[in-house]
Short mmCIF file of C-alpha atoms and ligand atoms in Angstrom, two decimals:
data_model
loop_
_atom_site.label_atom_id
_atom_site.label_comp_id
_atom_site.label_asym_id
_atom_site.label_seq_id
_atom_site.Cartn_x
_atom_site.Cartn_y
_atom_site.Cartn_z
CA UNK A 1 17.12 -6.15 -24.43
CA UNK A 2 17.66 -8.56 -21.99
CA UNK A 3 16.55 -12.18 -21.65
CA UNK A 4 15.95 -12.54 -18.23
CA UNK A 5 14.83 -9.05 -17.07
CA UNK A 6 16.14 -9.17 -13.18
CA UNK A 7 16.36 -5.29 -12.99
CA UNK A 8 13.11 -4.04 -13.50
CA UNK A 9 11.51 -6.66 -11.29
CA UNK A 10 14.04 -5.12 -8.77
CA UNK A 11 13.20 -1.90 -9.05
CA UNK A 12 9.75 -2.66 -8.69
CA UNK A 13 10.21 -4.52 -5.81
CA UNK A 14 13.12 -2.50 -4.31
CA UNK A 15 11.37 -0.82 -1.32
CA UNK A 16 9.51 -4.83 -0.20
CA UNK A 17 12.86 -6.49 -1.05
CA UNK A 18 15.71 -4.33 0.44
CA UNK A 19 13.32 -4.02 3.82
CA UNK A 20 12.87 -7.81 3.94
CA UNK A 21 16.50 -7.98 3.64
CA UNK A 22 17.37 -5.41 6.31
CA UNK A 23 15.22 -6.76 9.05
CA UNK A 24 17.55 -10.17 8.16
CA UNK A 25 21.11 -7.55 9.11
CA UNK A 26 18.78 -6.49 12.22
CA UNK A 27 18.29 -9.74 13.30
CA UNK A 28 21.46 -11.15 12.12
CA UNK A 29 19.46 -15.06 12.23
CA UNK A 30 21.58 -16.00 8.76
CA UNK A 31 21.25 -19.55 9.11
CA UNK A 32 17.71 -21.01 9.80
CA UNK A 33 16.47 -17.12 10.71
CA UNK A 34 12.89 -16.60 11.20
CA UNK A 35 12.19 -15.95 7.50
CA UNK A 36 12.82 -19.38 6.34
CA UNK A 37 9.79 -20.88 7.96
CA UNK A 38 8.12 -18.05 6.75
CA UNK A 39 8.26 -18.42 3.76
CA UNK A 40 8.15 -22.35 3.64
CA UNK A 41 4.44 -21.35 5.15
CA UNK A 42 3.82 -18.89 2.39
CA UNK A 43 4.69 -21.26 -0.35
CA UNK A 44 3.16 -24.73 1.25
CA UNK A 45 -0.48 -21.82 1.47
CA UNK A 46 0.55 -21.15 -2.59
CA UNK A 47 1.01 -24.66 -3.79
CA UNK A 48 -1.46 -25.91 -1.65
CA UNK A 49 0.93 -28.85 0.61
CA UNK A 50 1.42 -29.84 3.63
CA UNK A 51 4.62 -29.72 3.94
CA UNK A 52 7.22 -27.25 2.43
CA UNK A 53 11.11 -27.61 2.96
CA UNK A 54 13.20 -24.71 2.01
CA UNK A 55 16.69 -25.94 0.73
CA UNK A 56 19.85 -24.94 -0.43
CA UNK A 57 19.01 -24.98 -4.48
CA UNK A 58 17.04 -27.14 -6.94
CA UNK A 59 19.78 -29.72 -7.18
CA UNK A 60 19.90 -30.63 -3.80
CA UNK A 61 16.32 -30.34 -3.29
CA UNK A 62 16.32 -33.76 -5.72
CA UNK A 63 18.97 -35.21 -4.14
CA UNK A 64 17.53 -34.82 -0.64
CA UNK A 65 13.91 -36.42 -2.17
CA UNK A 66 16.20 -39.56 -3.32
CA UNK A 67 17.68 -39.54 -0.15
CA UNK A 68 14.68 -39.61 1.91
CA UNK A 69 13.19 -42.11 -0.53
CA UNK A 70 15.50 -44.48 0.26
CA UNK A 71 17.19 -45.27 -2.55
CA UNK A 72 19.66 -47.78 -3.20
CA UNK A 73 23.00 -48.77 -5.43
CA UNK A 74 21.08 -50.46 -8.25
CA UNK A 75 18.07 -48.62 -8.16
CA UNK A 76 16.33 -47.63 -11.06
CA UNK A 77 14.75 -43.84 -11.43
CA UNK A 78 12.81 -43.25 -14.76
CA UNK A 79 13.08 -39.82 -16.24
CA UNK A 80 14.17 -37.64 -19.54
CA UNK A 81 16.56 -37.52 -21.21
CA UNK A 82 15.59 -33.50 -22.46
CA UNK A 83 16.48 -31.97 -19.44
CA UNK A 84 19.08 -30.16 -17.18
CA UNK A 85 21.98 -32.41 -16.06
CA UNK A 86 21.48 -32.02 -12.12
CA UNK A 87 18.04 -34.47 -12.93
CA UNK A 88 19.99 -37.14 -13.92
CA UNK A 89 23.21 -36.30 -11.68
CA UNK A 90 21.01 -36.47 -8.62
CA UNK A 91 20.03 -39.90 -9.58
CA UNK A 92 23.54 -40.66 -10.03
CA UNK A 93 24.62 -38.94 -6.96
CA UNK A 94 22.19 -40.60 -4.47
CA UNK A 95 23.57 -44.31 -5.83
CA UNK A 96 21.12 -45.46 -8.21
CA UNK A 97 20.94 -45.33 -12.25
CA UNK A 98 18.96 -43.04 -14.39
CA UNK A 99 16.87 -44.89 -17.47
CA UNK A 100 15.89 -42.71 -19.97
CA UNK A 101 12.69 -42.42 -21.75
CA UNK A 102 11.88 -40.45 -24.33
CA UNK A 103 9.76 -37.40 -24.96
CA UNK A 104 6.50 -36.24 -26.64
CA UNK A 105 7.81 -34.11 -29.54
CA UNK A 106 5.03 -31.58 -29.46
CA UNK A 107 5.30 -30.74 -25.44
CA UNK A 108 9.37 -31.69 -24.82
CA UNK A 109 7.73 -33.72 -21.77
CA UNK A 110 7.80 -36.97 -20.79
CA UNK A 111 6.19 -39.19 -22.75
CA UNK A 112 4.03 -41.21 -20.20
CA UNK A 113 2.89 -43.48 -22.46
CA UNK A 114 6.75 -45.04 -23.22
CA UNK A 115 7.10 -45.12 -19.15
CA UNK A 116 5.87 -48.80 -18.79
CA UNK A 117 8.14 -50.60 -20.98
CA UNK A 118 11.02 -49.34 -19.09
CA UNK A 119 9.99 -50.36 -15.85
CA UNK A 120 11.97 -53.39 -14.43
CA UNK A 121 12.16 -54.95 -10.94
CA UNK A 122 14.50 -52.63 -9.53
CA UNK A 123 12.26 -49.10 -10.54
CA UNK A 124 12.08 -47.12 -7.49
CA UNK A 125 10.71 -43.55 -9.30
CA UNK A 126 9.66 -41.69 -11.99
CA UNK A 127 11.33 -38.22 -12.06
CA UNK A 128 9.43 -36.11 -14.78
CA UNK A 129 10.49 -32.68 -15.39
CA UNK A 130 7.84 -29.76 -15.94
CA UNK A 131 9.78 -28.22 -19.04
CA UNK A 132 10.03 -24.61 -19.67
CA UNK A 133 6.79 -24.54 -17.29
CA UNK A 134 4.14 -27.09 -18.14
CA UNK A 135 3.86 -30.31 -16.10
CA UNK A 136 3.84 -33.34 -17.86
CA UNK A 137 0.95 -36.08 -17.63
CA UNK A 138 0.90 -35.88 -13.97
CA UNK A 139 -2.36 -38.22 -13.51
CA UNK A 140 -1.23 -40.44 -16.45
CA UNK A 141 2.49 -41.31 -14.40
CA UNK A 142 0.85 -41.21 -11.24
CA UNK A 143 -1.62 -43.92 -12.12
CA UNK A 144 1.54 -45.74 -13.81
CA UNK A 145 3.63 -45.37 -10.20
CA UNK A 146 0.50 -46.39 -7.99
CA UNK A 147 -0.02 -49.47 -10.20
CA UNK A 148 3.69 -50.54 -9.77
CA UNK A 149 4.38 -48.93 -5.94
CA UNK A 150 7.21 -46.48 -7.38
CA UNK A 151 7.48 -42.85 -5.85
CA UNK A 152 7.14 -40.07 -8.63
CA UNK A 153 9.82 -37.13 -7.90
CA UNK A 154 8.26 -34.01 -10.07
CA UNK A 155 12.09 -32.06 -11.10
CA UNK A 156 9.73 -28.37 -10.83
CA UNK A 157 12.72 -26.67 -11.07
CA UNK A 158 11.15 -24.76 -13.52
CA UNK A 159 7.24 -24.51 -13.22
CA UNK A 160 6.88 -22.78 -9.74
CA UNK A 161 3.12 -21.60 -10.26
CA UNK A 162 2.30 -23.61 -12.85
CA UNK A 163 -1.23 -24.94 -12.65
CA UNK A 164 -2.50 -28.43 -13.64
CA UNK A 165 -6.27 -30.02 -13.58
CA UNK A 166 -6.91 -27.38 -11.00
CA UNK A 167 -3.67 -28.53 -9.19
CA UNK A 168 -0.38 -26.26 -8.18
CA UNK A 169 3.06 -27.56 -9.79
CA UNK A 170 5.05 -29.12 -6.73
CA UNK A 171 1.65 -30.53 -5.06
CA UNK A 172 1.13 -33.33 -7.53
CA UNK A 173 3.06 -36.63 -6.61
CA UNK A 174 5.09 -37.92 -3.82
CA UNK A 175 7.58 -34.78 -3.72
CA UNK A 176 7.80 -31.23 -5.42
CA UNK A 177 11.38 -29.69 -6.14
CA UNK A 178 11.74 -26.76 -7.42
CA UNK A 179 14.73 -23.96 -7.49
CA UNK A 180 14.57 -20.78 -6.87
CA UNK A 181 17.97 -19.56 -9.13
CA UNK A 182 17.14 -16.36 -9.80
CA UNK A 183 15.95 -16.63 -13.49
CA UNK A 184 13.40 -19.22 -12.54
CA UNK A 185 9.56 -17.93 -12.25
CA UNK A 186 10.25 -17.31 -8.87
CA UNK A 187 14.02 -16.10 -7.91
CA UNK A 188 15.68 -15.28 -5.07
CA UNK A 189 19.42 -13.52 -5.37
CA UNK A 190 21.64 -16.46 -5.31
CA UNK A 191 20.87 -20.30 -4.77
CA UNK A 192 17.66 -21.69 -3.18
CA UNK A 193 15.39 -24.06 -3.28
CA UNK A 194 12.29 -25.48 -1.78
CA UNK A 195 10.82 -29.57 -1.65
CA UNK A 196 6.93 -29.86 -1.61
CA UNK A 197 4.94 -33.08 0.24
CA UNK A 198 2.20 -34.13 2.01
CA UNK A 199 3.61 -37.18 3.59
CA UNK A 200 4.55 -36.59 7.12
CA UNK A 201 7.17 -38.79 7.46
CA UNK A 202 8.90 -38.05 4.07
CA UNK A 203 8.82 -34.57 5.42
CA UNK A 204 10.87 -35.03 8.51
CA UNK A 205 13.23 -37.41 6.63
CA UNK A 206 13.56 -34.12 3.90
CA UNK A 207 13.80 -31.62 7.60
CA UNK A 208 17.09 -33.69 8.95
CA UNK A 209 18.57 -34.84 5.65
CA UNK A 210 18.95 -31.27 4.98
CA UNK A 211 20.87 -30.67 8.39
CA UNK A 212 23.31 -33.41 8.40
CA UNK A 213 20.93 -36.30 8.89
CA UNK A 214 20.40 -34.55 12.50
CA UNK A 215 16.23 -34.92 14.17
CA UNK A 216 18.11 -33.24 16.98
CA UNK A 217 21.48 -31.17 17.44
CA UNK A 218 24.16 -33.75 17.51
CA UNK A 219 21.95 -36.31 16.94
CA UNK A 220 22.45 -37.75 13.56
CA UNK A 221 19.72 -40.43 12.86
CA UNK A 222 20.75 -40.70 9.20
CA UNK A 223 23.22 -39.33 6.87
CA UNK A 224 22.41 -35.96 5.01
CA UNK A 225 23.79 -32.87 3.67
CA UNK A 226 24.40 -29.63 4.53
CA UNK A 227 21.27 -28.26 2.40
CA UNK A 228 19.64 -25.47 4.23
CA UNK A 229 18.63 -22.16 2.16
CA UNK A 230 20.10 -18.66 3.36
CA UNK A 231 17.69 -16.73 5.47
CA UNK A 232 18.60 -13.76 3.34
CA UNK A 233 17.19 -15.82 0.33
CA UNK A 234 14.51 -16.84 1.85
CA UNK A 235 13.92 -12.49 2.57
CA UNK A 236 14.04 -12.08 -0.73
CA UNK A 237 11.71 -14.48 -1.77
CA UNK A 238 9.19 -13.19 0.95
CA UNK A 239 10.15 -9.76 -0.73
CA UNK A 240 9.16 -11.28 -4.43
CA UNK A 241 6.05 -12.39 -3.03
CA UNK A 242 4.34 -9.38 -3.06
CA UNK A 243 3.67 -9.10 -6.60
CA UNK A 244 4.19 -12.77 -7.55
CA UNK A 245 0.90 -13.59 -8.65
CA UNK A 246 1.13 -10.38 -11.04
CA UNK A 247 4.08 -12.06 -12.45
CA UNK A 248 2.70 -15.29 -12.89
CA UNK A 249 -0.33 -13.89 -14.79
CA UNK A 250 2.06 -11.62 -17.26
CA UNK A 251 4.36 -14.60 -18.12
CA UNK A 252 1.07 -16.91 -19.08
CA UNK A 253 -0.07 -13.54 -20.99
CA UNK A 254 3.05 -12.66 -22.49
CA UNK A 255 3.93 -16.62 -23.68
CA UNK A 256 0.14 -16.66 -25.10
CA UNK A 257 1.21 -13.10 -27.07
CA UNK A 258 3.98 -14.84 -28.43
CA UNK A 259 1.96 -17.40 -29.45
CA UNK A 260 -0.70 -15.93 -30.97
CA UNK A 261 2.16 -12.89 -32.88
CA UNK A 262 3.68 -16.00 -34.15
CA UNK A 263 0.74 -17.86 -35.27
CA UNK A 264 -0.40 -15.52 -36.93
CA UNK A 265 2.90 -13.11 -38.53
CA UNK A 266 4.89 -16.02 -39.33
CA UNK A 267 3.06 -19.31 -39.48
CA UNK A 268 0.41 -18.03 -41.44
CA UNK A 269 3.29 -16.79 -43.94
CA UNK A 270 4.67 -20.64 -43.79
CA UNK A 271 7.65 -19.72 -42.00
CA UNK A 272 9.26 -22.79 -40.75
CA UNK A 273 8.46 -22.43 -37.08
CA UNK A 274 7.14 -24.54 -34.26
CA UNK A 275 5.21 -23.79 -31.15
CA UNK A 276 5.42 -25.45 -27.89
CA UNK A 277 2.01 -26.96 -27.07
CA UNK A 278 0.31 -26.29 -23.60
CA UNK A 279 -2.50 -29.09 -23.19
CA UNK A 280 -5.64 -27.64 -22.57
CA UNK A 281 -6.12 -28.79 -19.12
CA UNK A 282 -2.89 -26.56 -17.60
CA UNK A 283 -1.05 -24.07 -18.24
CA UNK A 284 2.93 -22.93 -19.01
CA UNK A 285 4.58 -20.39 -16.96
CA UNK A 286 7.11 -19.93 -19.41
CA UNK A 287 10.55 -20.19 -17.19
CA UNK A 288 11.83 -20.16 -20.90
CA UNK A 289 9.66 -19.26 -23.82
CA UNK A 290 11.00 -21.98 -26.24
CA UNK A 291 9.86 -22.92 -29.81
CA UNK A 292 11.60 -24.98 -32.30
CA UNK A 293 13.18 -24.10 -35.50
CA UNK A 294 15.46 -25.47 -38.15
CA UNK A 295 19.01 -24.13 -39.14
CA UNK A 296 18.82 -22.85 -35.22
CA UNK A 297 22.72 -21.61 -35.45
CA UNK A 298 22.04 -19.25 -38.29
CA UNK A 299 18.50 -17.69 -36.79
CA UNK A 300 20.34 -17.03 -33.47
CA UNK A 301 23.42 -15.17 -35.24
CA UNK A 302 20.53 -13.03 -36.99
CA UNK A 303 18.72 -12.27 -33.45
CA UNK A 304 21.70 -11.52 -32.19
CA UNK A 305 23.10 -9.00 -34.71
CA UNK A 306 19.95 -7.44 -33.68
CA UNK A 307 20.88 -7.10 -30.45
CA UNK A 308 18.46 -10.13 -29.45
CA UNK A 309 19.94 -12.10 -26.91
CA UNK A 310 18.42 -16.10 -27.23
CA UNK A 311 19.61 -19.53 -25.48
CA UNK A 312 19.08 -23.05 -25.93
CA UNK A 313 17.44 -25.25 -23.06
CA UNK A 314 19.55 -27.78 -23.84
CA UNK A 315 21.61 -28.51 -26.83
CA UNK A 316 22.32 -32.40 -26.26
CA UNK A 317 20.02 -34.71 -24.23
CA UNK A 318 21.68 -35.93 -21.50
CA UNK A 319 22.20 -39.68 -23.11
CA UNK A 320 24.73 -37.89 -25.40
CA UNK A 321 26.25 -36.04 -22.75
CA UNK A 322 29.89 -37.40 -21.92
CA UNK A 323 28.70 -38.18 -18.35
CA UNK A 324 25.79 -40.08 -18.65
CA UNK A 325 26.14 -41.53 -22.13
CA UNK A 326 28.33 -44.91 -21.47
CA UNK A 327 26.50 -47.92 -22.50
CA UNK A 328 23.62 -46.17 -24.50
CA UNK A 329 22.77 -45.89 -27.38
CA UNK A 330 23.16 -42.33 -29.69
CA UNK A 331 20.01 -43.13 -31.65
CA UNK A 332 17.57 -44.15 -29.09
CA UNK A 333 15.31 -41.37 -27.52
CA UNK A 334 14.67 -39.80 -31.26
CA UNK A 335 12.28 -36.88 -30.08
CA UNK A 336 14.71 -35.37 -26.98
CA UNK A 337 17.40 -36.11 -29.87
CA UNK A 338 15.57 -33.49 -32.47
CA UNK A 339 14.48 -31.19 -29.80
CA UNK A 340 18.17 -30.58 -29.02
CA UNK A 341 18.93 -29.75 -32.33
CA UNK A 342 16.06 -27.20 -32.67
CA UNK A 343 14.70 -25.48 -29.61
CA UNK A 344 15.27 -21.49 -28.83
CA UNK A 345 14.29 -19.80 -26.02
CA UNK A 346 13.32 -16.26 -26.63
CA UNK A 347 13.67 -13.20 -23.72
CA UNK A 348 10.93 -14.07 -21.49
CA UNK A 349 10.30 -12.09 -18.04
CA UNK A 350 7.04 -10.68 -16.43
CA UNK A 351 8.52 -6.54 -17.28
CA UNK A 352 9.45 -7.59 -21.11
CA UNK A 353 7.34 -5.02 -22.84
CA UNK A 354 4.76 -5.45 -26.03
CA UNK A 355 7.49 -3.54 -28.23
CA UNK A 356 10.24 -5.49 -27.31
CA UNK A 357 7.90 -8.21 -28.04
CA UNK A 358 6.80 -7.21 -31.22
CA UNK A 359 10.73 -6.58 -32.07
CA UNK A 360 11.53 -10.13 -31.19
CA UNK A 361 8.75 -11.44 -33.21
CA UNK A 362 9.57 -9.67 -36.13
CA UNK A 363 13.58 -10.04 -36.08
CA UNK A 364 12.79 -13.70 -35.63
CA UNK A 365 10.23 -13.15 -38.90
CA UNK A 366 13.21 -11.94 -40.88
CA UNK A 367 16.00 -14.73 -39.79
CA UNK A 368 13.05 -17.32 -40.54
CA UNK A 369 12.83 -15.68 -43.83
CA UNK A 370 16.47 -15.65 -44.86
CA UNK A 371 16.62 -19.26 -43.60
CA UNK A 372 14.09 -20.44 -45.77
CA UNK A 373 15.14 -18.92 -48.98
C1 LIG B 401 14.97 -28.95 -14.83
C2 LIG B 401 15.93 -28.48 -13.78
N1 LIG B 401 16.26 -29.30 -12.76
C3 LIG B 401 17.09 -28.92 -11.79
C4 LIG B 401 17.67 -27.66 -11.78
C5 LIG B 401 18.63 -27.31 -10.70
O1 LIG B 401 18.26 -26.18 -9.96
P1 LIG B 401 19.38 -25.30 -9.24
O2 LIG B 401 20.08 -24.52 -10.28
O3 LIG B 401 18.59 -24.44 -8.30
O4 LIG B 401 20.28 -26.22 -8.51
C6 LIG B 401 17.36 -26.77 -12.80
C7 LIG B 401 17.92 -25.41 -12.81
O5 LIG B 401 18.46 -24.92 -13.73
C8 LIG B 401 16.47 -27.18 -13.83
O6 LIG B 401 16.15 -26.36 -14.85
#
């Protein structure tokens, strides 16, 4: 079994995928080819935005948002601690200082209500990240930013097609990231990545930060990066496409399967697991499917005898990371502290089948069981 099933969605999408690609060798466009703006249409038409800026990968999509922002050496972004490193290392990167807050223990989100107390003079943003799929309180740290004039970055990196209050995931604040690393809900073949706004101006700052700072060639009105996406990743995008919203409905049907197999197989037996929980007014696209157990070590090595491969998304939040940690303190953020220590992501893809399903469920049943005895 695999965990992130990349082959069958190829060879369903082989005949869309390879011709997107060779019309790219035909062309021979690599950089900035045709295909980028079309798919930056295709995906500003699925998220709903005005603007959409392909880029080279998720990191640099949140670097070139802090960029364009404006940000500063002493500049203060809000954001989680429970998270990938590049949301924090972006912060870092652009010149200002990430301040952690902490999580709701249920979701693994930011917890919006802790976002005021942490706000000082020299906030700029709120970064949340939309976790294994589900945005956070988007309205809630909206309202929060608008009352203090602070820019809210969502990190989307990992809830492409996630829908929230009848919203799209990357068209609900300031500026969208998300990453298109070929796990993610939507993959291309190598790095990519794509920055979502409706501001005008922030849009053209994202457009020549991404080429060098340039608004015309050799005319650098700013400093940038060299951030552009590969047309051929941008093909194969266009190439996934085709049968995207297919995949977006099996992931939210597959992670409500799992739900309701382990609700009812293993809670109901008072096996010591936890769900994730989706708030009832959006829903999870599952990049991972995640839930949270004790003694995490010892029901991996039991999946994996099995021949179930598993991962953790993440196993220290990023305030006990080496890099970021200087200055704060272990014990504070208590929720992204126990999440670390008990979240596992189970094989999760649009092709995983209901008896692969039903094998993880019940392999997971039996480590669960040996756990608790
Ligand atoms: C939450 C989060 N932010 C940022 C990134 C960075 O994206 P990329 O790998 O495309 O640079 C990732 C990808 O793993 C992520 O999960």
């Amino acid at each position: 079994m695999q965990f992130t099933d990349l082959k069958s969605q190829y060879a369903a999408l082989k005949a869309s995928i390879d011709a997107r690609i060779q019309r790219v060798l035909d062309h021979g466009q690599y950089i900035m080819g045709p295909e980028v703006a079309e798919m930056e249409a295709a995906l500003a038409r699925l998220t709903g935005a005005k603007h959409c800026i392909a880029v080279a990968s998720g990191t640099e999509a949140l670097l070139i948002a802090l960029m364009a922002l404006g940000l500063k050496p002493g500049d203060e972004v809000i954001t989680t601690p429970f998270t990938f490193a590049a949301t924090a290392e972006m912060i870092v990167l652009a010149g200002a200082k990430p301040v952690f807050v902490d999580i709701e223990p249920d979701s693994c989100n930011l917890d919006a209500s802790l976002i005021e107390a942490a706000i000082t003079p020299r906030t700029r943003a709120i970064m949340p990240v939309s976790l294994y799929g589900q945005v956070a309180d988007m309205v809630e740290i909206n309202a929060i930013a608008a009352r203090h004039g602070l820019a809210v970055i969502e990190d989307a990196a990992q809830s492409f097609g996630a829908r929230y209050q009848g919203g799209a995931s990357c068209n609900l604040s300031t500026v969208g990231c998300t990453s298109f690393f070929p796990s993610k809900p939507l993959g291309c073949y190598g790095d990519g990545g794509a920055m979502f706004t409706n501001d005008d101006a922030l849009a053209q700052a994202c457009r020549e930060i991404r080429v060098h700072g340039q608004s015309g060639r050799y005319h650098h009105t700013r400093v940038g990066v060299g951030g552009r996406m590969d047309t051929l990743q941008c093909a194969v995008i266009l190439g996934k496409l085709e049968r995207f919203g297919w995949e977006i409905e099996r992931r939210r049907a597959i992670g409500d399967r799992y739900n309701r197999l382990i609700t009812d197989q293993l809670i109901a037996r008072g096996l010591p697991v936890q769900l994730l929980a989706v708030r009832p007014d959006r829903d999870c696209v599952w990049a991972q499917y995640t839930v949270m157990v004790d003694d995490r070590a010892r029901v991996m090595d039991t999946l994996k005898a099995a021949g179930i491969p598993t991962a953790v998304h993440y196993p220290k939040p990023l305030h006990h990371q080496p890099a970021y940690a200087a200055g704060l303190d272990p014990a504070a953020h208590p929720h992204s502290v126990r999440a670390a220590q008990r979240v596992l992501s189970l094989p999760m893809s649009a092709d995983l089948s209901d008896a692969d399903q039903d094998r993880v469920v019940t392999v997971l049943a039996e480590a669960l069981a040996r756990v608790a005895a």
